[in-house]
XYZ file of C-alpha atoms in Angstrom:
665
model
C -32.667 -1.549 -3.790
C -28.881 -2.009 -3.781
C -27.271 -2.844 -0.456
C -23.819 -1.719 0.757
C -22.987 -0.401 -2.724
C -24.786 2.571 -4.262
C -25.029 0.869 -7.635
C -23.664 3.851 -9.555
C -20.273 4.948 -10.861
C -19.424 8.465 -11.952
C -17.774 8.437 -15.395
C -15.850 11.549 -16.403
C -14.140 12.112 -19.744
C -11.790 15.063 -19.370
C -11.097 15.304 -23.101
C -14.738 15.924 -24.007
C -15.916 17.246 -20.640
C -18.703 14.662 -20.438
C -20.026 13.528 -17.045
C -22.226 10.447 -16.707
C -23.893 8.713 -13.770
C -23.745 5.065 -14.833
C -25.675 2.249 -13.168
C -23.523 -0.810 -12.535
C -24.339 -4.485 -12.987
C -25.331 -6.046 -9.622
C -23.491 -9.221 -10.680
C -20.187 -7.359 -10.401
C -20.605 -7.066 -6.640
C -21.401 -10.756 -6.384
C -18.315 -11.653 -8.405
C -15.782 -9.069 -7.139
C -17.335 -7.385 -4.056
C -16.152 -3.790 -4.555
C -13.153 -1.516 -4.085
C -10.074 -3.082 -5.623
C -11.995 -6.113 -6.906
C -14.409 -4.286 -9.197
C -11.737 -1.713 -10.164
C -9.454 -4.495 -11.446
C -12.331 -5.778 -13.572
C -12.855 -2.324 -15.104
C -9.157 -1.990 -15.891
C -9.094 -5.454 -17.473
C -12.068 -4.658 -19.678
C -11.039 -1.147 -20.736
C -7.264 -0.657 -20.521
C -5.239 -2.568 -23.080
C -1.660 -3.729 -22.547
C -0.363 -1.090 -24.945
C -1.657 1.791 -22.801
C 1.023 3.750 -20.927
C 0.737 5.777 -17.742
C 0.490 9.141 -19.478
C -1.794 8.056 -22.304
C -5.339 9.484 -22.318
C -6.649 5.892 -22.248
C -5.113 5.201 -18.844
C -8.017 5.112 -16.414
C -7.698 6.785 -13.039
C -10.259 5.189 -10.727
C -11.145 6.437 -7.259
C -13.117 3.728 -5.476
C -14.790 3.389 -2.127
C -14.804 -0.130 -0.718
C -17.959 -2.200 -0.343
C -18.359 -1.421 3.379
C -17.432 2.259 3.170
C -20.336 4.393 4.342
C -21.754 1.621 6.525
C -21.385 1.577 10.337
C -18.494 -0.917 10.057
C -15.537 0.341 12.056
C -12.601 1.647 9.993
C -14.289 1.119 6.622
C -12.868 4.321 5.171
C -10.248 3.400 2.545
C -10.212 4.929 -0.931
C -8.559 2.699 -3.554
C -6.938 4.669 -6.386
C -5.951 2.513 -9.369
C -4.022 3.318 -12.561
C -1.111 2.241 -14.742
C 1.980 3.317 -12.830
C 4.611 5.483 -14.562
C 7.243 3.732 -12.443
C 6.366 0.086 -13.035
C 4.100 0.130 -16.135
C 1.863 -2.210 -14.105
C -1.462 -1.688 -12.359
C -0.954 0.204 -9.101
C -3.586 0.650 -6.396
C -2.394 2.786 -3.460
C -5.051 3.565 -0.901
C -5.785 6.369 1.513
C -7.783 6.688 4.689
C -9.558 9.791 5.964
C -13.129 10.650 4.983
C -13.142 10.869 1.179
C -14.469 7.404 0.289
C -17.357 7.654 2.732
C -18.334 11.074 1.397
C -18.296 9.613 -2.122
C -20.681 6.836 -1.085
C -22.952 9.397 0.604
C -22.932 11.376 -2.651
C -24.338 8.294 -4.378
C -21.312 6.790 -6.123
C -19.114 3.727 -5.618
C -16.375 4.946 -7.980
C -15.176 7.892 -9.978
C -13.782 6.599 -13.283
C -11.696 9.211 -15.092
C -10.398 8.996 -18.662
C -8.841 11.412 -21.126
C -6.971 14.636 -20.392
C -8.113 18.148 -19.679
C -6.646 20.919 -21.874
C -6.305 23.105 -18.764
C -5.874 22.558 -15.015
C -9.231 21.734 -13.419
C -10.755 20.347 -10.280
C -13.823 18.180 -10.028
C -16.602 19.105 -7.619
C -19.098 16.410 -6.609
C -22.073 17.385 -4.464
C -24.643 14.598 -4.589
C -26.146 14.800 -8.108
C -24.385 18.046 -8.975
C -21.016 17.313 -10.603
C -18.872 20.012 -12.177
C -15.502 20.281 -13.868
C -14.233 23.621 -12.569
C -11.306 25.805 -13.551
C -8.273 25.361 -11.259
C -5.836 27.795 -12.875
C -5.792 29.800 -9.630
C -4.600 26.662 -7.803
C -1.655 25.969 -10.075
C 1.531 25.542 -8.021
C -0.369 25.462 -4.715
C 0.452 22.858 -2.115
C -1.687 19.732 -1.789
C -2.709 20.620 1.769
C -3.245 24.297 0.935
C -5.388 23.330 -2.041
C -7.750 21.349 0.151
C -8.429 24.391 2.339
C -8.752 26.780 -0.611
C -11.358 24.568 -2.275
C -13.356 24.256 0.942
C -13.398 28.042 1.177
C -14.356 28.392 -2.480
C -17.224 25.913 -2.137
C -18.210 27.482 1.200
C -18.482 24.090 2.890
C -15.985 23.007 5.577
C -17.258 19.416 5.350
C -16.203 18.930 1.721
C -13.559 16.220 1.445
C -10.786 17.048 -1.009
C -8.154 14.789 -2.596
C -5.455 16.968 -4.139
C -2.028 16.946 -5.708
C 0.833 19.338 -5.121
C 3.555 20.661 -7.378
C 5.085 17.172 -7.755
C 1.895 15.842 -9.282
C 1.569 18.804 -11.633
C 5.132 18.102 -12.801
C 4.431 14.374 -13.297
C 6.975 13.283 -10.712
C 6.824 9.478 -10.754
C 6.527 9.274 -6.947
C 3.869 11.989 -6.607
C 1.089 11.264 -4.147
C -2.556 12.256 -3.815
C -3.076 13.937 -0.426
C -6.316 13.979 1.509
C -7.129 14.784 5.127
C -4.537 12.977 7.295
C -3.864 10.374 4.643
C -2.513 9.933 1.140
C -2.618 7.598 -1.826
C 1.099 7.498 -2.385
C 2.827 4.492 -3.884
C 3.210 4.093 -7.640
C 2.698 7.675 -8.791
C -1.051 8.301 -8.766
C -0.359 11.987 -8.261
C 1.649 12.043 -11.502
C -1.211 10.420 -13.443
C -3.668 12.861 -11.883
C -1.427 15.779 -12.842
C -0.986 14.427 -16.368
C -4.749 14.379 -16.771
C -4.890 18.003 -15.648
C -6.726 17.390 -12.372
C -5.633 19.434 -9.369
C -8.206 17.980 -6.982
C -11.471 16.114 -6.553
C -13.849 17.548 -3.957
C -16.813 15.520 -2.760
C -19.784 16.129 -0.484
C -22.695 13.765 0.013
C -25.853 13.576 2.127
C -27.525 10.415 0.828
C -27.970 7.104 2.623
C -26.066 3.859 2.237
C -28.343 0.904 2.873
C -27.509 -2.422 4.466
C -29.659 -5.499 3.939
C -30.005 -6.756 7.507
C -29.441 -3.775 9.781
C -30.027 -5.356 13.202
C -27.765 -8.280 12.364
C -25.097 -5.938 11.009
C -25.126 -3.794 14.154
C -24.842 -6.911 16.296
C -21.582 -7.756 14.518
C -20.399 -4.155 14.954
C -21.085 -4.358 18.687
C -19.122 -7.611 18.939
C -16.257 -5.921 17.132
C -16.388 -2.970 19.529
C -16.046 -5.328 22.492
C -13.047 -7.010 20.921
C -11.335 -3.690 20.120
C -11.869 -2.505 23.683
C -10.398 -5.744 25.011
C -7.372 -5.490 22.731
C -6.761 -1.900 23.738
C -6.789 -2.900 27.380
C -4.686 -6.012 26.779
C -1.858 -5.307 24.321
C 0.116 -8.279 23.050
C 3.009 -8.910 25.413
C 5.358 -10.775 23.108
C 5.895 -8.029 20.476
C 7.329 -4.490 20.362
C 5.021 -1.752 21.742
C 4.183 -0.102 18.398
C 2.827 -3.443 17.112
C 1.100 -4.574 20.301
C -2.299 -2.995 19.777
C -5.057 -3.102 17.201
C -4.751 -0.452 14.495
C -0.981 -0.803 14.634
C 1.644 0.396 14.089
C 0.849 3.213 16.505
C 3.911 5.322 15.664
C 2.294 8.599 16.668
C 1.445 7.384 20.173
C 4.583 5.360 20.854
C 7.940 7.102 20.969
C 10.191 4.074 21.521
C 11.579 3.538 18.020
C 14.501 1.313 18.977
C 13.257 -1.523 16.788
C 12.727 0.556 13.643
C 15.813 2.730 13.908
C 18.188 -0.132 14.720
C 16.664 -2.840 12.534
C 15.979 -0.793 9.409
C 18.639 0.727 7.161
C 19.628 4.380 6.996
C 20.550 6.485 3.983
C 19.843 4.856 0.644
C 18.821 1.667 2.494
C 22.486 0.846 3.154
C 23.529 1.058 6.793
C 22.104 -0.394 9.980
C 22.900 1.569 13.133
C 22.547 -1.214 15.681
C 23.425 0.971 18.676
C 21.475 4.077 17.661
C 18.790 4.115 20.346
C 20.671 5.569 23.302
C 19.316 7.115 26.468
C 20.096 10.538 25.021
C 18.128 9.811 21.823
C 15.240 8.464 23.899
C 15.068 11.710 25.871
C 15.442 14.061 22.905
C 12.900 12.202 20.723
C 10.431 12.041 23.596
C 10.671 15.795 24.053
C 10.415 16.482 20.325
C 7.402 14.232 19.695
C 5.585 15.317 22.858
C 5.975 18.979 21.920
C 5.029 18.509 18.254
C 1.839 16.461 18.678
C -1.107 18.567 19.750
C -3.782 15.930 19.508
C -4.371 12.462 18.063
C -6.776 11.982 15.162
C -8.713 9.223 13.446
C -10.129 8.445 10.047
C -13.876 8.126 9.495
C -15.658 5.895 12.036
C -12.463 4.522 13.541
C -12.143 3.991 17.312
C -8.352 4.210 17.120
C -6.188 7.306 16.735
C -3.280 6.448 14.459
C -2.649 9.967 13.182
C -1.664 13.215 14.848
C -2.001 16.970 14.422
C 1.519 18.396 14.232
C 2.277 21.930 15.420
C 6.022 22.479 15.442
C 7.457 25.938 16.111
C 6.679 28.179 13.096
C 5.607 25.296 10.791
C 1.887 25.643 9.894
C -0.208 22.833 11.469
C -0.671 19.657 9.463
C -1.642 16.026 9.976
C 1.012 13.294 10.099
C 0.848 9.713 8.868
C 2.692 7.046 10.818
C 5.914 5.913 9.080
C 6.654 9.359 7.646
C 7.950 10.094 11.137
C 11.113 8.129 10.353
C 11.694 7.983 6.611
C 13.233 11.404 5.926
C 15.308 11.541 9.118
C 16.749 8.057 8.568
C 17.443 8.673 4.874
C 19.262 11.944 5.650
C 21.189 10.545 8.645
C 19.682 13.319 10.801
C 19.351 12.272 14.434
C 17.201 15.247 15.476
C 13.511 14.343 15.251
C 12.628 18.039 14.857
C 13.857 17.683 11.262
C 10.965 15.296 10.603
C 8.291 17.799 11.599
C 9.823 20.437 9.338
C 10.486 18.460 6.167
C 7.285 16.378 6.194
C 5.127 19.500 6.035
C 6.914 20.590 2.856
C 6.896 17.053 1.406
C 3.146 16.697 2.005
C 2.510 20.074 0.362
C 4.531 18.996 -2.664
C 2.572 15.727 -2.621
C 5.250 13.024 -2.440
C 5.399 9.371 -1.416
C 7.081 9.228 2.004
C 8.518 5.758 1.358
C 10.131 6.306 -2.048
C 11.141 9.970 -1.947
C 13.593 9.878 0.999
C 15.412 6.937 -0.597
C 15.659 8.820 -3.884
C 17.163 11.841 -2.141
C 19.648 9.608 -0.285
C 20.460 7.920 -3.611
C 21.405 11.348 -5.016
C 23.678 12.019 -2.031
C 25.415 8.664 -2.577
C 25.977 9.464 -6.236
C 27.481 12.807 -5.294
C 29.777 11.269 -2.707
C 30.854 8.672 -5.277
C 31.673 11.365 -7.834
C 28.972 10.279 -10.284
C 27.032 13.497 -9.673
C 29.270 16.546 -9.650
C 29.513 19.961 -8.018
C 27.735 21.317 -11.087
C 24.751 19.054 -10.350
C 24.732 20.253 -6.727
C 25.418 23.924 -7.443
C 23.742 26.043 -4.783
C 23.102 23.068 -2.495
C 23.777 23.577 1.239
C 26.444 21.323 2.719
C 24.659 20.330 5.925
C 22.511 17.182 5.945
C 19.205 18.898 6.609
C 19.721 21.720 4.110
C 20.831 19.268 1.463
C 17.636 17.242 1.776
C 15.414 20.341 1.624
C 17.280 21.491 -1.499
C 16.987 18.095 -3.211
C 13.297 17.883 -2.265
C 12.662 21.199 -3.993
C 14.589 20.215 -7.125
C 12.807 16.848 -7.426
C 9.339 18.385 -6.993
C 10.044 21.082 -9.561
C 11.962 18.793 -11.950
C 14.780 21.315 -11.967
C 18.369 20.345 -12.825
C 19.312 17.002 -11.330
C 15.795 16.903 -9.848
C 14.421 16.133 -13.300
C 16.319 12.832 -13.196
C 15.459 12.058 -9.575
C 11.780 12.682 -10.233
C 11.612 9.400 -12.183
C 12.650 7.332 -9.156
C 15.899 5.513 -8.481
C 15.504 2.846 -11.177
C 14.884 5.204 -14.079
C 17.151 7.969 -12.731
C 20.086 5.551 -12.434
C 19.708 4.567 -16.066
C 19.360 8.143 -17.293
C 22.406 9.256 -15.294
C 24.552 6.232 -16.205
C 28.282 6.327 -15.327
C 27.795 3.469 -12.884
C 24.732 4.908 -11.172
C 22.903 1.630 -11.818
C 24.862 0.002 -8.995
C 23.291 2.430 -6.539
C 19.798 1.327 -7.526
C 19.885 -1.632 -5.143
C 16.526 -1.409 -3.378
C 13.852 -1.652 -6.054
C 11.529 -4.442 -7.064
C 9.821 -4.101 -10.432
C 11.330 -0.574 -10.620
C 9.673 0.454 -7.341
C 11.468 1.458 -4.113
C 11.069 -1.006 -1.260
C 11.172 -0.618 2.498
C 14.589 0.411 3.838
C 15.347 -3.004 5.310
C 18.592 -4.990 4.954
C 18.923 -8.204 6.913
C 21.287 -11.106 7.449
C 19.726 -14.517 6.929
C 17.399 -15.175 3.992
C 13.713 -15.355 4.986
C 11.438 -17.576 2.841
C 8.214 -15.787 3.828
C 9.485 -12.344 2.981
C 11.111 -13.574 -0.203
C 7.702 -14.618 -1.481
C 6.001 -11.454 -0.258
C 8.562 -9.130 -1.811
C 8.677 -11.109 -5.052
C 5.083 -11.944 -5.887
C 2.463 -9.539 -4.546
C 0.842 -7.172 -7.031
C 1.022 -4.207 -4.661
C 4.837 -4.276 -5.049
C 5.045 -2.901 -1.520
C 5.820 -5.125 1.457
C 3.593 -3.191 3.858
C 0.588 -4.225 1.782
C 1.199 -7.968 2.042
C 2.705 -8.688 5.441
C 0.818 -8.372 8.689
C -0.882 -11.123 10.678
C 2.154 -13.380 10.935
C 5.040 -12.228 13.201
C 8.094 -11.014 11.348
C 10.509 -13.377 13.081
C 10.311 -16.482 15.299
C 10.070 -15.832 19.010
C 13.240 -16.823 20.880
C 11.624 -19.094 23.474
C 9.138 -21.928 23.311
C 7.254 -20.375 26.232
C 6.737 -17.124 24.309
C 5.510 -19.016 21.259
C 3.078 -21.063 23.328
C 1.780 -17.927 24.997
C 1.257 -16.227 21.639
C -0.702 -19.081 20.047
C -2.835 -19.742 23.129
C -5.283 -17.032 22.067
C -5.167 -16.756 18.273
C -8.664 -17.349 16.867
C -7.894 -15.262 13.772
C -5.872 -18.098 12.200
C -7.496 -19.813 9.206
C -7.055 -23.230 10.845
C -5.288 -24.898 13.774
C -2.323 -26.265 11.810
C -0.950 -22.714 11.563
C -0.313 -22.839 15.309
C 2.030 -25.772 14.822
C 3.823 -23.917 12.054
C 4.487 -21.064 14.472
C 5.392 -23.278 17.427
C 7.929 -25.178 15.315
C 9.543 -21.992 13.961
C 12.786 -21.327 15.826
C 15.543 -18.672 15.650
C 18.233 -21.219 14.753
C 18.634 -24.868 13.868
C 16.797 -27.045 11.366
C 13.480 -25.252 11.999
C 14.885 -21.795 11.301
C 15.490 -19.599 8.270
C 16.344 -20.250 5.508
C 14.855 -23.735 5.351
C 11.884 -23.173 7.609
C 9.114 -22.435 7.018
C 9.370 -24.945 4.180
C 8.321 -23.856 0.684
C 4.968 -25.610 1.177
C 4.291 -24.010 4.551
C 5.571 -20.621 3.392
C 3.155 -20.747 0.471
C 0.214 -21.355 2.786
C 1.150 -18.530 5.170
C 1.854 -15.978 2.442
C -1.338 -16.853 0.555
C -3.349 -16.397 3.772
C -1.872 -12.953 4.451
C -2.325 -11.916 0.831
C -5.954 -13.037 0.955
C -6.622 -10.833 3.980
C -5.157 -7.784 2.213
C -7.266 -8.427 -0.861
C -10.400 -8.688 1.278
C -9.611 -5.427 3.065
C -8.957 -3.719 -0.274
C -12.275 -4.891 -1.677
C -14.236 -3.852 1.419
C -12.386 -0.563 1.995
C -11.186 -1.596 5.448
C -8.108 -0.137 7.108
C -5.391 -2.787 7.135
C -4.588 -1.793 10.707
C -7.875 -3.393 11.716
C -7.433 -6.493 9.583
C -4.619 -7.577 7.315
C -1.741 -5.514 8.731
C -2.098 -6.227 12.414
C -1.342 -9.021 14.863
C -4.556 -10.684 16.095
C -6.807 -8.104 14.390
C -10.436 -7.134 14.801
C -11.397 -8.305 11.293
C -10.337 -11.748 10.143
C -11.310 -14.601 7.854
C -13.953 -15.894 10.288
C -15.923 -12.672 10.678
C -15.475 -10.968 7.290
C -18.300 -13.138 5.801
C -20.682 -12.110 8.605
C -20.284 -8.422 7.842
C -20.529 -8.937 4.079
C -23.640 -11.128 4.399
C -25.486 -8.726 6.689
C -24.486 -5.698 4.602
C -25.317 -7.101 1.154
C -27.908 -9.779 1.822
C -25.729 -12.366 0.062
C -25.166 -15.662 1.810
C -21.407 -15.544 2.256
C -19.172 -18.117 3.913
C -15.393 -18.350 4.126
C -14.977 -20.500 1.038
C -17.154 -18.338 -1.187
C -15.316 -15.221 0.057
C -11.963 -16.819 -0.736
C -13.160 -17.644 -4.233
C -14.221 -14.047 -4.860
C -10.919 -12.529 -3.759
C -8.974 -15.235 -5.589
C -10.933 -14.283 -8.694
C -9.910 -10.639 -8.452
C -6.368 -11.581 -7.427
C -5.898 -13.818 -10.471
C -7.511 -11.243 -12.765
C -5.056 -8.662 -11.428
C -2.213 -11.113 -12.040
C -3.385 -11.752 -15.575
C -3.651 -8.014 -16.215
C -0.007 -7.543 -15.249
C 1.033 -10.689 -17.153
C -0.624 -9.159 -20.196
C 1.633 -6.131 -19.675
C 4.729 -8.342 -19.720
C 5.276 -9.242 -16.093
C 6.563 -12.794 -15.497
C 8.838 -14.901 -13.295
C 11.943 -12.953 -14.367
C 10.549 -9.865 -12.588
C 9.760 -11.623 -9.301
C 12.930 -10.727 -7.377
C 13.478 -8.935 -4.089
C 16.434 -6.490 -3.981
C 19.663 -8.448 -4.458
C 21.224 -7.197 -1.211
C 18.079 -7.462 0.912
C 19.673 -10.407 2.763
C 23.379 -10.908 3.310
C 22.995 -14.682 2.884
C 21.089 -15.806 -0.234
C 20.217 -19.297 -1.488
C 19.484 -19.246 -5.264
C 18.309 -22.862 -5.553
C 15.993 -22.506 -2.575
C 14.616 -19.251 -3.962
C 13.767 -20.959 -7.238
C 12.077 -23.791 -5.369
C 10.085 -21.325 -3.253
C 8.887 -19.482 -6.309
C 7.947 -22.664 -8.140
C 6.158 -24.125 -5.101
C 4.219 -20.919 -4.533
C 3.223 -20.663 -8.167
C 1.951 -24.235 -8.086
C 0.062 -23.546 -4.863
C -1.613 -20.563 -6.522
C -2.444 -22.505 -9.699
C 0.056 -20.604 -11.867
C 2.509 -21.988 -14.380
C 6.303 -21.825 -14.247
C 6.302 -18.222 -15.476
C 3.793 -17.088 -12.833
C 0.796 -16.949 -15.173
C -2.538 -18.386 -14.028
C -3.240 -21.648 -15.831
C -6.410 -22.218 -17.827
C -7.500 -24.738 -15.206
C -7.126 -22.175 -12.440
C -8.898 -19.469 -14.401
C -11.723 -21.886 -15.225
C -12.191 -22.646 -11.493
C -12.619 -18.900 -10.937
C -15.080 -18.436 -13.842
C -12.456 -16.547 -15.850
C -12.405 -18.600 -19.055
C -12.512 -15.426 -21.136
C -9.286 -14.319 -19.442
C -7.617 -17.612 -20.344
C -8.800 -17.163 -23.924
C -7.291 -13.695 -24.040
C -3.929 -14.820 -22.641
C -3.786 -17.733 -25.072
C -4.681 -15.566 -28.063
C -1.828 -13.227 -27.150
C 0.599 -16.149 -26.822
C 1.165 -15.431 -23.119
C -0.450 -18.672 -22.009
C 0.292 -21.692 -24.172
C -2.362 -24.324 -23.790
C -2.731 -23.500 -20.109
C 0.894 -24.277 -19.257
C 4.168 -23.581 -21.000
C 6.747 -26.233 -21.837
C 9.072 -25.370 -18.984
C 6.222 -25.788 -16.518
C 5.351 -29.179 -17.957
C 8.970 -30.250 -17.529
C 9.006 -28.950 -13.990
C 5.856 -30.837 -13.033
C 7.200 -34.028 -14.569
C 10.403 -33.569 -12.616
């Protein structure tokens, strides 16, 4: 009997129409756990570096995490992995909701899709019955509408449906996959899904998921429940309200957005409005949000309620994800929160990434104001801020007129448009839009996180460590007094020593060595969550979370029957992390690509940045170009990966000449 995992993947070839239930090797779980870990291994084995996003050979993998379907709180994430049309690298956006659990109950750990369908289809999975069904009647339908139509067609309201909208059908590079109250958004999975001719995947399951040591597992769950209850009753005092609880950020429950609206940048990530949050804004936003939210909602088996059902005036009801509340309003410079409830419904129906898309629309406005885009490009566009954004959203989703350029994202659009548009692409890393943040003093931690993580999205690497030093020693001492989630006690000293100004402040503190330790720890937590299918709000993206490095092994051991400790867990996630790195190295990624946006900080320190990157690479066991060395790959039982990189000339004898010189220096 297989524990935690089902032991089967569903393999679908859309070109031939073949459907196979394939038993997986139990060793894969031991080596990579599940979720992202085992998906990366499949991509490495089966997707060569020559494969492009819209090639039939590009695999689209929907994966439940190892703990999905078990009683573990908040184990509900679906990892969707593919070659991104934006970055040409491996992307793996995730979504919450109920889909991954339903897949596990249907008897599958993953759905692995290859090829392309000659017509628009949707896939129906009901336990052992799997069908590729005609979806021509769903062409052009919204992603949310499609979910309801398929439930009606299948005559089962419990069917979980992941669907694309018009943006995905039109291969818009920032198209998302929408499902329940969540979406798999970053990197363009919706575009890959649309290119393959898939409108939706519907899944329903009634089978069991087994755990090895049930009583022990439930004991850990009960301990977790006690902790969550305690954290809910005792929010962290030293941080802003939306980050004070477990499952944060709770942007649907908290209305005070002073920190986000004044600290983050508006428009095309250009302007900070440091005095935005007035008493008048507080009152109007409170009224708007209170009226719009009809009830709070959760993902599968989650005790928190991070989402909300939105019912605003004549807008049909829909479910809202947290940061979408701000992205369109801030990008459009619209101060009325009612605009959010209106435009997000349309954006979710189109199936669009709520981080990238608003920046792309604001980028178009900047180009128009600069005279690079003309009246001809904006013919028929309303002149008011709200109307302009709705018009641009429609054009982008349909790839009509200037929207055909914008649909490729700011990096590619700027280069297609030319005429100086490249200067307005100032907020991408590896061709991917970043958070709308522009700050003053260079931050060594965030430099490394922006530059080096494979997610290419800051919200999937930061989390457990506060975003800035606390202003007083008393506040720092209070914060570290109860912090058992830390990997070891020396991290407390790192935090206590970190000050807003002086020699123990940015940019020179944390030091490159300390910064490497902190960033590696946070990255490790994210990789564990992504392998287990855990919501980051309960683990990696949360201050003092419910799941952490000291209790992850307990849940894994009880669920799988493996004897897992912290060191063996770290080795497993380091194995998948380095395999992921090697996969992207094989596609051409190297040190030259590891750069945050040039204007992210007003004050930059080029020599320090180079030292940070070199120190971090050495800490990770990578060479000067950011490629895992043969020694590091051997430690992780990945000698075949080292052989492959050497045969391709990417890794030269384990280290390149520049790295040897650096180490000698």
